[in-house]
mmCIF file of C-alpha atoms in Angstrom:
data_model
loop_
_atom_site.group_PDB
_atom_site.id
_atom_site.type_symbol
_atom_site.label_atom_id
_atom_site.label_comp_id
_atom_site.label_asym_id
_atom_site.label_seq_id
_atom_site.Cartn_x
_atom_site.Cartn_y
_atom_site.Cartn_z
ATOM 1 C CA MET A 21 -76.499 2.571 -167.691
ATOM 2 C CA THR A 22 -73.852 0.999 -165.426
ATOM 3 C CA ALA A 23 -74.807 -1.019 -162.382
ATOM 4 C CA VAL A 24 -72.221 -1.619 -159.672
ATOM 5 C CA THR A 25 -71.795 -4.440 -157.168
ATOM 6 C CA CYS A 26 -70.923 -3.450 -153.600
ATOM 7 C CA GLU A 27 -68.348 -5.807 -152.026
ATOM 8 C CA LEU A 28 -68.428 -4.372 -148.511
ATOM 9 C CA CYS A 29 -70.945 -6.595 -146.771
ATOM 10 C CA PRO A 30 -72.385 -10.059 -147.393
ATOM 11 C CA ARG A 31 -75.471 -8.603 -149.095
ATOM 12 C CA GLY A 32 -73.441 -7.889 -152.236
ATOM 13 C CA CYS A 33 -76.010 -5.379 -153.500
ATOM 14 C CA VAL A 34 -76.096 -4.927 -157.281
ATOM 15 C CA ILE A 35 -77.061 -1.266 -157.572
ATOM 16 C CA PRO A 36 -78.385 0.370 -160.744
ATOM 17 C CA GLU A 37 -77.585 3.997 -161.523
ATOM 18 C CA GLY A 38 -79.505 6.444 -159.390
ATOM 19 C CA ALA A 39 -80.259 3.908 -156.647
ATOM 20 C CA ALA A 40 -78.740 3.061 -153.264
ATOM 21 C CA GLY A 41 -77.601 -0.187 -151.716
ATOM 22 C CA ASP A 42 -79.697 -1.820 -149.043
ATOM 23 C CA CYS A 43 -77.908 0.424 -146.504
ATOM 24 C CA ARG A 44 -79.464 3.533 -148.165
ATOM 25 C CA ILE A 45 -76.252 5.586 -148.191
ATOM 26 C CA ARG A 46 -73.975 3.903 -150.722
ATOM 27 C CA VAL A 47 -75.347 5.296 -153.956
ATOM 28 C CA ASN A 48 -74.553 4.631 -157.616
ATOM 29 C CA LEU A 49 -74.134 8.037 -159.267
ATOM 30 C CA GLY A 50 -73.030 7.897 -162.893
ATOM 31 C CA GLY A 51 -71.729 4.363 -162.629
ATOM 32 C CA ARG A 52 -69.545 5.023 -159.584
ATOM 33 C CA LEU A 53 -70.412 4.040 -156.041
ATOM 34 C CA ARG A 54 -70.502 7.051 -153.721
ATOM 35 C CA ALA A 55 -70.239 7.086 -149.942
ATOM 36 C CA THR A 56 -72.766 9.890 -149.575
ATOM 37 C CA THR A 57 -72.335 10.415 -145.818
ATOM 38 C CA TYR A 58 -68.527 10.672 -145.924
ATOM 39 C CA GLY A 59 -67.622 13.455 -143.503
ATOM 40 C CA ARG A 60 -71.293 14.135 -142.794
ATOM 41 C CA PRO A 61 -72.294 12.557 -139.454
ATOM 42 C CA SER A 62 -75.797 13.002 -138.097
ATOM 43 C CA ALA A 63 -74.969 12.075 -134.505
ATOM 44 C CA VAL A 64 -72.022 13.508 -132.557
ATOM 45 C CA HIS A 65 -71.718 12.999 -128.793
ATOM 46 C CA ILE A 66 -69.175 12.496 -126.052
ATOM 47 C CA ASP A 67 -69.912 9.260 -124.197
ATOM 48 C CA PRO A 68 -68.185 7.286 -121.480
ATOM 49 C CA MET A 69 -66.407 4.186 -122.789
ATOM 50 C CA GLU A 70 -68.736 2.092 -120.600
ATOM 51 C CA LYS A 71 -71.708 3.119 -122.745
ATOM 52 C CA LYS A 72 -70.375 1.336 -125.860
ATOM 53 C CA PRO A 73 -70.074 -1.015 -123.848
ATOM 54 C CA LEU A 74 -66.303 -1.525 -123.641
ATOM 55 C CA TYR A 75 -65.428 -2.553 -120.084
ATOM 56 C CA HIS A 76 -61.834 -3.698 -120.613
ATOM 57 C CA PHE A 77 -60.671 -0.836 -122.811
ATOM 58 C CA LEU A 78 -59.497 2.466 -121.317
ATOM 59 C CA PRO A 79 -62.113 2.402 -118.532
ATOM 60 C CA GLY A 80 -63.739 5.700 -117.678
ATOM 61 C CA ALA A 81 -62.338 7.484 -120.729
ATOM 62 C CA PRO A 82 -64.588 9.933 -122.569
ATOM 63 C CA VAL A 83 -64.961 8.882 -126.176
ATOM 64 C CA PHE A 84 -65.906 11.127 -129.078
ATOM 65 C CA SER A 85 -68.748 9.201 -130.717
ATOM 66 C CA ILE A 86 -70.138 9.667 -134.205
ATOM 67 C CA ALA A 87 -72.526 8.053 -136.651
ATOM 68 C CA THR A 88 -74.004 8.825 -140.023
ATOM 69 C CA ALA A 89 -77.358 7.751 -141.403
ATOM 70 C CA GLY A 90 -77.824 4.244 -142.814
ATOM 71 C CA CYS A 91 -77.330 0.643 -141.740
ATOM 72 C CA ASN A 92 -76.945 -2.725 -143.433
ATOM 73 C CA LEU A 93 -79.191 -4.444 -140.892
ATOM 74 C CA HIS A 94 -82.865 -3.787 -140.265
ATOM 75 C CA CYS A 95 -83.467 -4.937 -136.709
ATOM 76 C CA LEU A 96 -87.083 -4.821 -135.604
ATOM 77 C CA ASN A 97 -85.932 -3.682 -132.160
ATOM 78 C CA CYS A 98 -83.456 -1.029 -133.363
ATOM 79 C CA GLN A 99 -82.880 1.659 -130.718
ATOM 80 C CA ASN A 100 -81.466 4.151 -133.233
ATOM 81 C CA TRP A 101 -83.921 3.606 -136.048
ATOM 82 C CA GLN A 102 -84.371 7.341 -136.735
ATOM 83 C CA LEU A 103 -80.721 7.318 -137.737
ATOM 84 C CA SER A 104 -80.119 3.824 -139.056
ATOM 85 C CA GLN A 105 -83.218 3.265 -141.152
ATOM 86 C CA ARG A 106 -82.935 6.465 -143.172
ATOM 87 C CA GLY A 107 -80.788 7.728 -146.023
ATOM 88 C CA GLY A 108 -78.653 10.856 -145.818
ATOM 89 C CA GLU A 109 -81.146 12.866 -147.866
ATOM 90 C CA GLU A 110 -83.829 12.165 -145.237
ATOM 91 C CA MET A 111 -81.861 13.499 -142.254
ATOM 92 C CA GLU A 112 -82.726 16.803 -140.610
ATOM 93 C CA GLU A 113 -79.393 17.106 -138.771
ATOM 94 C CA ILE A 114 -76.152 16.778 -140.692
ATOM 95 C CA TYR A 115 -72.801 18.056 -139.405
ATOM 96 C CA ARG A 116 -69.833 18.842 -141.621
ATOM 97 C CA LEU A 117 -66.913 17.018 -140.047
ATOM 98 C CA ASP A 118 -64.360 15.747 -142.524
ATOM 99 C CA PRO A 119 -61.723 13.458 -140.999
ATOM 100 C CA PRO A 120 -59.178 16.175 -140.045
ATOM 101 C CA GLU A 121 -61.909 18.288 -138.444
ATOM 102 C CA LEU A 122 -63.294 15.301 -136.591
ATOM 103 C CA VAL A 123 -59.913 14.366 -135.137
ATOM 104 C CA ARG A 124 -59.307 18.004 -134.190
ATOM 105 C CA ALA A 125 -62.727 18.225 -132.519
ATOM 106 C CA ALA A 126 -62.075 15.053 -130.521
ATOM 107 C CA ARG A 127 -58.761 16.407 -129.265
ATOM 108 C CA GLU A 128 -60.234 19.802 -128.413
ATOM 109 C CA GLU A 129 -62.924 18.092 -126.355
ATOM 110 C CA GLY A 130 -60.279 16.186 -124.415
ATOM 111 C CA CYS A 131 -61.130 12.771 -125.841
ATOM 112 C CA ARG A 132 -58.301 10.288 -126.400
ATOM 113 C CA SER A 133 -60.452 8.003 -128.497
ATOM 114 C CA ILE A 134 -63.108 8.069 -131.217
ATOM 115 C CA ALA A 135 -66.026 5.635 -131.442
ATOM 116 C CA TYR A 136 -67.796 4.829 -134.692
ATOM 117 C CA THR A 137 -71.125 3.753 -133.313
ATOM 118 C CA TYR A 138 -74.962 4.135 -132.967
ATOM 119 C CA SER A 139 -75.881 2.980 -136.502
ATOM 120 C CA ASP A 140 -73.548 0.366 -138.005
ATOM 121 C CA PRO A 141 -70.273 2.071 -138.987
ATOM 122 C CA ILE A 142 -69.623 -0.624 -141.586
ATOM 123 C CA VAL A 143 -71.758 1.356 -144.029
ATOM 124 C CA PHE A 144 -69.642 4.500 -143.683
ATOM 125 C CA TYR A 145 -66.466 2.455 -143.991
ATOM 126 C CA GLU A 146 -64.414 5.007 -145.973
ATOM 127 C CA TYR A 147 -65.107 7.754 -143.456
ATOM 128 C CA VAL A 148 -64.142 5.451 -140.581
ATOM 129 C CA TYR A 149 -60.955 4.297 -142.276
ATOM 130 C CA ASP A 150 -59.642 7.749 -143.194
ATOM 131 C CA THR A 151 -60.522 9.209 -139.790
ATOM 132 C CA ALA A 152 -59.033 6.262 -137.919
ATOM 133 C CA GLU A 153 -55.729 6.581 -139.799
ATOM 134 C CA LEU A 154 -55.502 10.272 -138.932
ATOM 135 C CA ALA A 155 -56.533 9.585 -135.343
ATOM 136 C CA HIS A 156 -53.761 7.026 -134.899
ATOM 137 C CA ALA A 157 -51.220 9.502 -136.189
ATOM 138 C CA GLN A 158 -52.291 11.757 -133.308
ATOM 139 C CA ARG A 159 -52.331 8.973 -130.675
ATOM 140 C CA LEU A 160 -56.099 8.689 -130.515
ATOM 141 C CA ALA A 161 -57.626 5.216 -130.206
ATOM 142 C CA ASN A 162 -60.415 3.975 -132.476
ATOM 143 C CA CYS A 163 -63.438 1.992 -131.249
ATOM 144 C CA PHE A 164 -65.802 0.258 -133.633
ATOM 145 C CA ILE A 165 -69.273 -0.683 -132.372
ATOM 146 C CA THR A 166 -70.845 -3.014 -134.873
ATOM 147 C CA ALA A 167 -73.062 -5.952 -135.709
ATOM 148 C CA ALA A 168 -70.104 -7.355 -137.680
ATOM 149 C CA TYR A 169 -72.029 -8.057 -140.886
ATOM 150 C CA ILE A 170 -69.050 -7.388 -143.141
ATOM 151 C CA ASN A 171 -66.950 -9.259 -145.696
ATOM 152 C CA ARG A 172 -63.583 -10.630 -144.739
ATOM 153 C CA GLU A 173 -61.245 -8.528 -146.899
ATOM 154 C CA PRO A 174 -62.663 -5.082 -146.038
ATOM 155 C CA LEU A 175 -62.655 -6.126 -142.400
ATOM 156 C CA ARG A 176 -59.026 -7.262 -142.484
ATOM 157 C CA LYS A 177 -57.974 -3.885 -143.871
ATOM 158 C CA LEU A 178 -60.068 -2.005 -141.328
ATOM 159 C CA CYS A 179 -58.591 -3.971 -138.419
ATOM 160 C CA GLY A 180 -55.253 -2.312 -139.190
ATOM 161 C CA VAL A 181 -56.584 1.004 -137.868
ATOM 162 C CA ILE A 182 -59.121 -0.127 -135.246
ATOM 163 C CA ASP A 183 -58.105 -0.740 -131.635
ATOM 164 C CA ALA A 184 -61.266 -2.039 -129.994
ATOM 165 C CA VAL A 185 -64.527 -3.575 -131.153
ATOM 166 C CA ASN A 186 -67.763 -4.266 -129.384
ATOM 167 C CA ALA A 187 -69.588 -6.674 -131.651
ATOM 168 C CA ASP A 188 -73.272 -7.408 -131.279
ATOM 169 C CA LEU A 189 -73.877 -11.146 -131.588
ATOM 170 C CA LYS A 190 -77.646 -10.995 -131.757
ATOM 171 C CA ALA A 191 -78.434 -14.681 -131.296
ATOM 172 C CA PHE A 192 -76.863 -18.034 -131.971
ATOM 173 C CA ASP A 193 -79.559 -18.843 -134.492
ATOM 174 C CA ASP A 194 -79.636 -18.126 -138.207
ATOM 175 C CA GLY A 195 -83.444 -18.043 -138.232
ATOM 176 C CA PHE A 196 -83.420 -15.255 -135.636
ATOM 177 C CA TYR A 197 -81.008 -13.237 -137.755
ATOM 178 C CA ARG A 198 -83.236 -13.651 -140.819
ATOM 179 C CA ARG A 199 -86.500 -12.826 -139.024
ATOM 180 C CA VAL A 200 -85.425 -10.051 -136.676
ATOM 181 C CA ASN A 201 -82.353 -8.461 -138.264
ATOM 182 C CA GLY A 202 -82.673 -9.124 -141.986
ATOM 183 C CA ALA A 203 -79.244 -10.792 -142.015
ATOM 184 C CA THR A 204 -77.554 -14.167 -141.529
ATOM 185 C CA LEU A 205 -75.448 -15.614 -138.722
ATOM 186 C CA LYS A 206 -72.404 -17.185 -140.400
ATOM 187 C CA PRO A 207 -70.798 -14.000 -141.796
ATOM 188 C CA VAL A 208 -71.036 -12.483 -138.304
ATOM 189 C CA LEU A 209 -69.266 -15.447 -136.698
ATOM 190 C CA ASP A 210 -66.586 -15.355 -139.407
ATOM 191 C CA ALA A 211 -66.073 -11.635 -138.820
ATOM 192 C CA LEU A 212 -65.629 -12.123 -135.068
ATOM 193 C CA VAL A 213 -62.997 -14.789 -135.669
ATOM 194 C CA THR A 214 -61.218 -12.472 -138.129
ATOM 195 C CA MET A 215 -61.186 -9.655 -135.561
ATOM 196 C CA ARG A 216 -59.657 -11.992 -133.003
ATOM 197 C CA GLU A 217 -57.050 -13.188 -135.534
ATOM 198 C CA GLU A 218 -56.155 -9.596 -136.371
ATOM 199 C CA GLY A 219 -55.473 -8.807 -132.718
ATOM 200 C CA VAL A 220 -58.151 -6.154 -132.212
ATOM 201 C CA TRP A 221 -59.439 -5.899 -128.634
ATOM 202 C CA LEU A 222 -62.870 -7.543 -128.801
ATOM 203 C CA GLU A 223 -65.911 -7.578 -126.520
ATOM 204 C CA VAL A 224 -69.201 -9.261 -127.440
ATOM 205 C CA THR A 225 -72.739 -8.152 -126.608
ATOM 206 C CA ASN A 226 -75.853 -10.308 -126.740
ATOM 207 C CA LEU A 227 -79.170 -8.506 -126.286
ATOM 208 C CA LEU A 228 -81.647 -10.942 -124.738
ATOM 209 C CA ILE A 229 -85.183 -10.538 -126.069
ATOM 210 C CA PRO A 230 -87.933 -12.394 -124.173
ATOM 211 C CA THR A 231 -89.199 -15.476 -126.045
ATOM 212 C CA LEU A 232 -87.011 -14.827 -129.116
ATOM 213 C CA ASN A 233 -83.425 -15.561 -128.075
ATOM 214 C CA ASP A 234 -83.530 -16.181 -124.318
ATOM 215 C CA ASP A 235 -83.603 -19.975 -124.428
ATOM 216 C CA PRO A 236 -80.929 -21.185 -121.953
ATOM 217 C CA ALA A 237 -79.729 -23.832 -124.422
ATOM 218 C CA MET A 238 -79.170 -21.176 -127.096
ATOM 219 C CA ILE A 239 -77.376 -18.918 -124.611
ATOM 220 C CA ARG A 240 -75.152 -21.824 -123.607
ATOM 221 C CA ARG A 241 -74.317 -22.568 -127.266
ATOM 222 C CA LEU A 242 -73.470 -18.923 -127.846
ATOM 223 C CA ALA A 243 -71.260 -18.730 -124.758
ATOM 224 C CA ARG A 244 -69.520 -21.995 -125.657
ATOM 225 C CA TRP A 245 -68.786 -20.703 -129.156
ATOM 226 C CA VAL A 246 -67.338 -17.461 -127.767
ATOM 227 C CA HIS A 247 -65.285 -19.478 -125.276
ATOM 228 C CA ASP A 248 -63.899 -21.865 -127.904
ATOM 229 C CA GLU A 249 -63.395 -19.470 -130.840
ATOM 230 C CA LEU A 250 -62.621 -16.134 -129.193
ATOM 231 C CA GLY A 251 -61.260 -17.239 -125.830
ATOM 232 C CA PRO A 252 -62.521 -17.397 -122.224
ATOM 233 C CA GLY A 253 -61.091 -13.944 -121.450
ATOM 234 C CA THR A 254 -63.364 -12.238 -124.002
ATOM 235 C CA PRO A 255 -65.793 -9.974 -122.113
ATOM 236 C CA LEU A 256 -69.347 -11.095 -122.824
ATOM 237 C CA HIS A 257 -72.186 -8.646 -122.138
ATOM 238 C CA PHE A 258 -75.800 -9.783 -121.755
ATOM 239 C CA SER A 259 -77.966 -6.730 -122.308
ATOM 240 C CA ARG A 260 -81.513 -6.035 -121.291
ATOM 241 C CA PHE A 261 -84.015 -5.503 -124.100
ATOM 242 C CA GLN A 262 -86.367 -2.516 -124.016
ATOM 243 C CA PRO A 263 -89.459 -2.488 -126.267
ATOM 244 C CA LEU A 264 -88.680 -0.142 -129.160
ATOM 245 C CA TYR A 265 -89.375 0.566 -132.829
ATOM 246 C CA ARG A 266 -91.280 -2.362 -134.341
ATOM 247 C CA MET A 267 -90.969 -4.611 -131.315
ATOM 248 C CA ARG A 268 -93.105 -2.909 -128.710
ATOM 249 C CA ASN A 269 -95.180 -6.006 -128.145
ATOM 250 C CA LEU A 270 -92.601 -7.686 -125.899
ATOM 251 C CA PRO A 271 -91.748 -6.752 -122.301
ATOM 252 C CA PRO A 272 -88.293 -5.738 -121.065
ATOM 253 C CA THR A 273 -86.042 -8.696 -120.294
ATOM 254 C CA PRO A 274 -86.581 -9.909 -116.719
ATOM 255 C CA VAL A 275 -83.471 -9.551 -114.550
ATOM 256 C CA GLU A 276 -83.762 -13.266 -113.702
ATOM 257 C CA THR A 277 -83.196 -14.113 -117.381
ATOM 258 C CA LEU A 278 -80.030 -12.007 -117.433
ATOM 259 C CA ASP A 279 -78.836 -13.685 -114.227
ATOM 260 C CA LEU A 280 -79.508 -17.086 -115.764
ATOM 261 C CA ALA A 281 -77.577 -16.155 -118.922
ATOM 262 C CA ARG A 282 -74.660 -14.957 -116.821
ATOM 263 C CA ARG A 283 -74.608 -18.254 -114.913
ATOM 264 C CA GLU A 284 -74.771 -20.288 -118.132
ATOM 265 C CA ALA A 285 -71.824 -18.386 -119.606
ATOM 266 C CA LYS A 286 -69.774 -18.738 -116.440
ATOM 267 C CA ASP A 287 -70.584 -22.465 -116.378
ATOM 268 C CA VAL A 288 -68.976 -22.946 -119.776
ATOM 269 C CA GLY A 289 -65.852 -21.163 -118.553
ATOM 270 C CA MET A 290 -66.289 -17.520 -119.566
ATOM 271 C CA GLU A 291 -64.297 -15.359 -117.153
ATOM 272 C CA HIS A 292 -65.811 -11.902 -117.614
ATOM 273 C CA VAL A 293 -69.582 -11.966 -118.049
ATOM 274 C CA TYR A 294 -71.541 -8.743 -117.628
ATOM 275 C CA VAL A 295 -75.152 -7.672 -117.336
ATOM 276 C CA GLY A 296 -76.049 -4.463 -119.151
ATOM 277 C CA ASN A 297 -78.927 -1.959 -118.972
ATOM 278 C CA VAL A 298 -79.744 -2.886 -115.355
ATOM 279 C CA LEU A 299 -78.710 -0.101 -113.006
ATOM 280 C CA GLY A 300 -76.727 -1.213 -109.977
ATOM 281 C CA HIS A 301 -76.592 -4.916 -110.879
ATOM 282 C CA GLU A 302 -73.528 -6.712 -109.535
ATOM 283 C CA GLY A 303 -72.961 -7.957 -113.083
ATOM 284 C CA ASN A 304 -71.984 -4.399 -114.113
ATOM 285 C CA SER A 305 -68.676 -4.777 -112.269
ATOM 286 C CA THR A 306 -65.404 -6.559 -113.022
ATOM 287 C CA TYR A 307 -64.131 -9.274 -110.677
ATOM 288 C CA CYS A 308 -60.924 -11.262 -110.646
ATOM 289 C CA PRO A 309 -61.725 -14.662 -112.187
ATOM 290 C CA ARG A 310 -59.225 -16.347 -109.870
ATOM 291 C CA ASP A 311 -60.052 -15.004 -106.395
ATOM 292 C CA GLY A 312 -63.227 -12.949 -106.928
ATOM 293 C CA THR A 313 -61.753 -9.591 -105.860
ATOM 294 C CA LEU A 314 -63.792 -6.598 -106.995
ATOM 295 C CA LEU A 315 -61.528 -4.872 -109.524
ATOM 296 C CA ILE A 316 -63.742 -2.257 -111.187
ATOM 297 C CA GLY A 317 -67.062 -1.303 -109.615
ATOM 298 C CA ARG A 318 -69.657 0.299 -111.899
ATOM 299 C CA VAL A 319 -73.044 1.880 -111.401
ATOM 300 C CA GLY A 320 -74.575 2.628 -114.760
ATOM 301 C CA PHE A 321 -71.778 4.168 -116.814
ATOM 302 C CA MET A 322 -69.928 5.466 -113.747
ATOM 303 C CA ILE A 323 -66.880 3.852 -112.212
ATOM 304 C CA THR A 324 -67.284 3.744 -108.438
ATOM 305 C CA HIS A 325 -64.273 1.600 -107.541
ATOM 306 C CA TYR A 326 -60.960 0.908 -109.308
ATOM 307 C CA ALA A 327 -58.439 -1.521 -107.881
ATOM 308 C CA LEU A 328 -56.523 -2.819 -110.897
ATOM 309 C CA THR A 329 -52.768 -2.314 -110.824
ATOM 310 C CA PRO A 330 -51.339 0.007 -113.518
ATOM 311 C CA ASP A 331 -50.343 -3.018 -115.597
ATOM 312 C CA GLY A 332 -53.855 -4.511 -115.391
ATOM 313 C CA ARG A 333 -53.452 -7.106 -112.643
ATOM 314 C CA CYS A 334 -55.497 -8.137 -109.625
ATOM 315 C CA PRO A 335 -53.950 -6.478 -106.549
ATOM 316 C CA SER A 336 -54.608 -9.588 -104.414
ATOM 317 C CA CYS A 337 -53.422 -12.497 -106.549
ATOM 318 C CA ASN A 338 -51.527 -10.734 -109.401
ATOM 319 C CA GLU A 339 -53.731 -12.377 -112.040
ATOM 320 C CA ARG A 340 -53.391 -10.550 -115.374
ATOM 321 C CA ILE A 341 -56.820 -9.293 -116.489
ATOM 322 C CA PRO A 342 -57.148 -9.205 -120.280
ATOM 323 C CA GLY A 343 -57.780 -5.758 -121.726
ATOM 324 C CA VAL A 344 -56.198 -2.473 -122.752
ATOM 325 C CA TRP A 345 -56.027 -0.476 -119.543
ATOM 326 C CA ARG A 346 -53.859 2.488 -120.544
ATOM 327 C CA SER A 347 -53.407 4.231 -123.885
ATOM 328 C CA ALA A 348 -49.651 3.711 -123.476
ATOM 329 C CA GLU A 349 -50.326 0.030 -124.233
ATOM 330 C CA LEU A 350 -51.452 1.131 -127.707
ATOM 331 C CA PHE A 351 -49.048 3.921 -128.528
ATOM 332 C CA GLY A 352 -46.167 3.567 -126.081
ATOM 333 C CA GLU A 353 -45.364 6.082 -123.368
ATOM 334 C CA GLN A 354 -45.950 9.745 -124.263
ATOM 335 C CA PRO A 355 -42.617 11.247 -125.424
ATOM 336 C CA MET B 26 -145.777 10.915 -166.413
ATOM 337 C CA TYR B 27 -143.800 13.971 -165.380
ATOM 338 C CA GLY B 28 -145.036 14.076 -161.841
ATOM 339 C CA PRO B 29 -142.889 14.674 -158.761
ATOM 340 C CA ARG B 30 -142.229 10.952 -158.307
ATOM 341 C CA HIS B 31 -140.450 10.725 -161.678
ATOM 342 C CA LEU B 32 -138.329 13.784 -160.941
ATOM 343 C CA TYR B 33 -137.316 12.251 -157.628
ATOM 344 C CA SER B 34 -136.197 8.941 -159.149
ATOM 345 C CA ARG B 35 -134.257 10.721 -161.955
ATOM 346 C CA HIS B 36 -132.438 12.820 -159.377
ATOM 347 C CA ILE B 37 -131.463 9.709 -157.430
ATOM 348 C CA HIS B 38 -130.202 8.098 -160.613
ATOM 349 C CA GLU B 39 -127.777 10.948 -161.393
ATOM 350 C CA ARG B 40 -126.550 11.093 -157.853
ATOM 351 C CA GLU B 41 -125.922 7.347 -157.840
ATOM 352 C CA LEU B 42 -123.959 7.603 -161.055
ATOM 353 C CA ARG B 43 -121.790 10.361 -159.660
ATOM 354 C CA PHE B 44 -121.217 8.352 -156.490
ATOM 355 C CA LEU B 45 -120.351 5.254 -158.502
ATOM 356 C CA ALA B 46 -117.867 7.262 -160.572
ATOM 357 C CA LEU B 47 -116.273 8.594 -157.404
ATOM 358 C CA VAL B 48 -115.977 5.077 -155.989
ATOM 359 C CA LEU B 49 -114.403 3.834 -159.232
ATOM 360 C CA LEU B 50 -111.969 6.747 -159.318
ATOM 361 C CA THR B 51 -110.939 6.128 -155.709
ATOM 362 C CA GLY B 52 -110.476 2.438 -156.498
ATOM 363 C CA CYS B 53 -108.277 3.308 -159.469
ATOM 364 C CA VAL B 54 -106.090 5.614 -157.370
ATOM 365 C CA ILE B 55 -105.690 2.928 -154.701
ATOM 366 C CA ALA B 56 -104.884 0.303 -157.337
ATOM 367 C CA LEU B 57 -102.286 2.571 -158.960
ATOM 368 C CA GLN B 58 -100.665 3.283 -155.605
ATOM 369 C CA LEU B 59 -100.573 -0.409 -154.702
ATOM 370 C CA GLY B 60 -99.242 -1.324 -158.132
ATOM 371 C CA GLU B 61 -96.414 1.222 -157.883
ATOM 372 C CA GLY B 62 -95.574 0.032 -154.374
ATOM 373 C CA LEU B 63 -95.474 -3.587 -155.509
ATOM 374 C CA ARG B 64 -93.374 -2.670 -158.565
ATOM 375 C CA LEU B 65 -90.799 -0.861 -156.412
ATOM 376 C CA ALA B 66 -90.836 -3.614 -153.783
ATOM 377 C CA GLY B 67 -90.260 -6.196 -156.515
ATOM 378 C CA LEU B 68 -87.322 -4.254 -157.921
ATOM 379 C CA GLN B 69 -85.815 -3.625 -154.486
ATOM 380 C CA GLY B 70 -85.899 -7.281 -153.566
ATOM 381 C CA ALA B 71 -82.596 -7.510 -155.411
ATOM 382 C CA GLY B 72 -80.634 -5.658 -152.691
ATOM 383 C CA TRP B 73 -80.986 -2.065 -153.780
ATOM 384 C CA ARG B 74 -83.322 0.755 -152.918
ATOM 385 C CA ALA B 75 -85.005 3.473 -154.885
ATOM 386 C CA ILE B 76 -84.169 6.838 -153.297
ATOM 387 C CA ASP B 77 -85.253 10.437 -153.683
ATOM 388 C CA LEU B 78 -82.461 11.213 -156.151
ATOM 389 C CA PRO B 79 -83.270 14.921 -156.695
ATOM 390 C CA ALA B 80 -83.226 15.461 -152.919
ATOM 391 C CA LEU B 81 -79.902 13.635 -152.642
ATOM 392 C CA GLU B 82 -78.370 15.680 -155.470
ATOM 393 C CA ARG B 83 -79.621 18.924 -153.936
ATOM 394 C CA ARG B 84 -77.979 18.059 -150.632
ATOM 395 C CA ILE B 85 -74.749 17.104 -152.354
ATOM 396 C CA ASP B 86 -74.798 20.414 -154.262
ATOM 397 C CA VAL B 87 -75.055 22.447 -151.063
ATOM 398 C CA GLY B 88 -72.420 20.330 -149.320
ATOM 399 C CA ASN B 89 -74.660 18.578 -146.823
ATOM 400 C CA LEU B 90 -73.814 15.212 -148.362
ATOM 401 C CA SER B 91 -70.769 13.948 -150.169
ATOM 402 C CA GLU B 92 -69.754 12.486 -153.533
ATOM 403 C CA HIS B 93 -66.730 10.722 -152.029
ATOM 404 C CA GLU B 94 -66.069 7.610 -154.071
ATOM 405 C CA ALA B 95 -66.553 4.385 -152.160
ATOM 406 C CA VAL B 96 -64.081 1.531 -152.123
ATOM 407 C CA TRP B 97 -64.944 -2.176 -152.287
ATOM 408 C CA TYR B 98 -67.100 -2.245 -155.389
ATOM 409 C CA HIS B 99 -66.857 -3.243 -159.008
ATOM 410 C CA GLU B 100 -68.845 -2.665 -162.161
ATOM 411 C CA ALA B 101 -71.585 -5.291 -162.147
ATOM 412 C CA THR B 102 -71.202 -8.130 -164.613
ATOM 413 C CA ARG B 103 -73.984 -8.759 -167.119
ATOM 414 C CA GLN B 104 -74.912 -11.883 -165.164
ATOM 415 C CA GLU B 105 -75.134 -10.021 -161.821
ATOM 416 C CA THR B 106 -77.161 -7.244 -163.385
ATOM 417 C CA HIS B 107 -79.614 -9.590 -165.032
ATOM 418 C CA ALA B 108 -79.998 -11.894 -162.035
ATOM 419 C CA THR B 109 -80.922 -9.042 -159.706
ATOM 420 C CA GLY B 110 -83.093 -6.949 -161.989
ATOM 421 C CA ALA B 111 -80.676 -4.034 -161.670
ATOM 422 C CA GLU B 112 -80.938 -3.254 -165.376
ATOM 423 C CA GLN B 113 -84.280 -1.607 -164.635
ATOM 424 C CA ARG B 114 -84.083 2.077 -163.843
ATOM 425 C CA PRO B 115 -85.668 2.802 -160.456
#
């Protein structure tokens, strides 16, 4: 009987024959590790880019979004737990979409980008990688929405085919990660730095949960770390918690807490700080950090105002706003 | 000696025994269930999960799941296997 050791994420699961890793979908069959959901997503949707959320990457573009079962985190407040906390054999809905079919479907639906999202796409790494390579060959962008709990070498390789990441930095506290997510903080911070080094467009989301990670001092430490290690131009999203899954005992995050977090982050020098999951909040929109001009107005996932110049500058003061504003910036002008 | 009172108490005695047996049987079933749960939980503490393997294989056979070989893994060393209890079949 041959056990195998998975090297994909910091868990390093040692998996006996006939069992799965902690993620439930990487299974040891006959002494070989199998990616059992390869080409078999259980969620397929077309979303606006703003839903990911990616606010500085091809704004307003529809993005073909997929996920398979499984996850390497076990967050008590997971909003996709029916998908993430189950193995492939437990799913009712499974679609057959091997990489070429997936890329073809995205193109047919008029999407210029594919998002690997909902559960954590780290666990269906092989499917992401092969699809992303094919997508690039057809000038489609790849977006990776993740909690960034991944080892350095697999991540480095993946960054070669990924264009944009929204990474969930759940708290700036290792104890929180252990209690609420079943993970640890340091590998996540290392992964974010690696993504920045590899030149992938990166935005960071922090979901604020009342009493658990909404301490202003912790928020300030998180924002300072993002500022120092990832840069002040990194978009930072503070998202509103909704009681879900195994965390229904806490109320939704008060808007005042999100406002406070936004102020703290701006105080340490972050230039683009957003508030998420609050309809119509002024923190949904993008402003010029130099003169305050409204550049992109948003209500929910809709863009209501767009004033950026084609090369991504403020029309009033010509300040360059960091981001990827047109797909030509990724692939060059269409021949 | 064989009046109605004796018959009544003998009847109660048998019923009590049956009830006691039922309680013991229920207790045994609960204990077995708990024991199996604890055994699996103890094994899974090492970073792997027992799964419904026949269900997985059925879904692979009909094409609903895949046998695509993963990357980023190696055969576990003896030390890794022993340290994590992965030598035990789930």
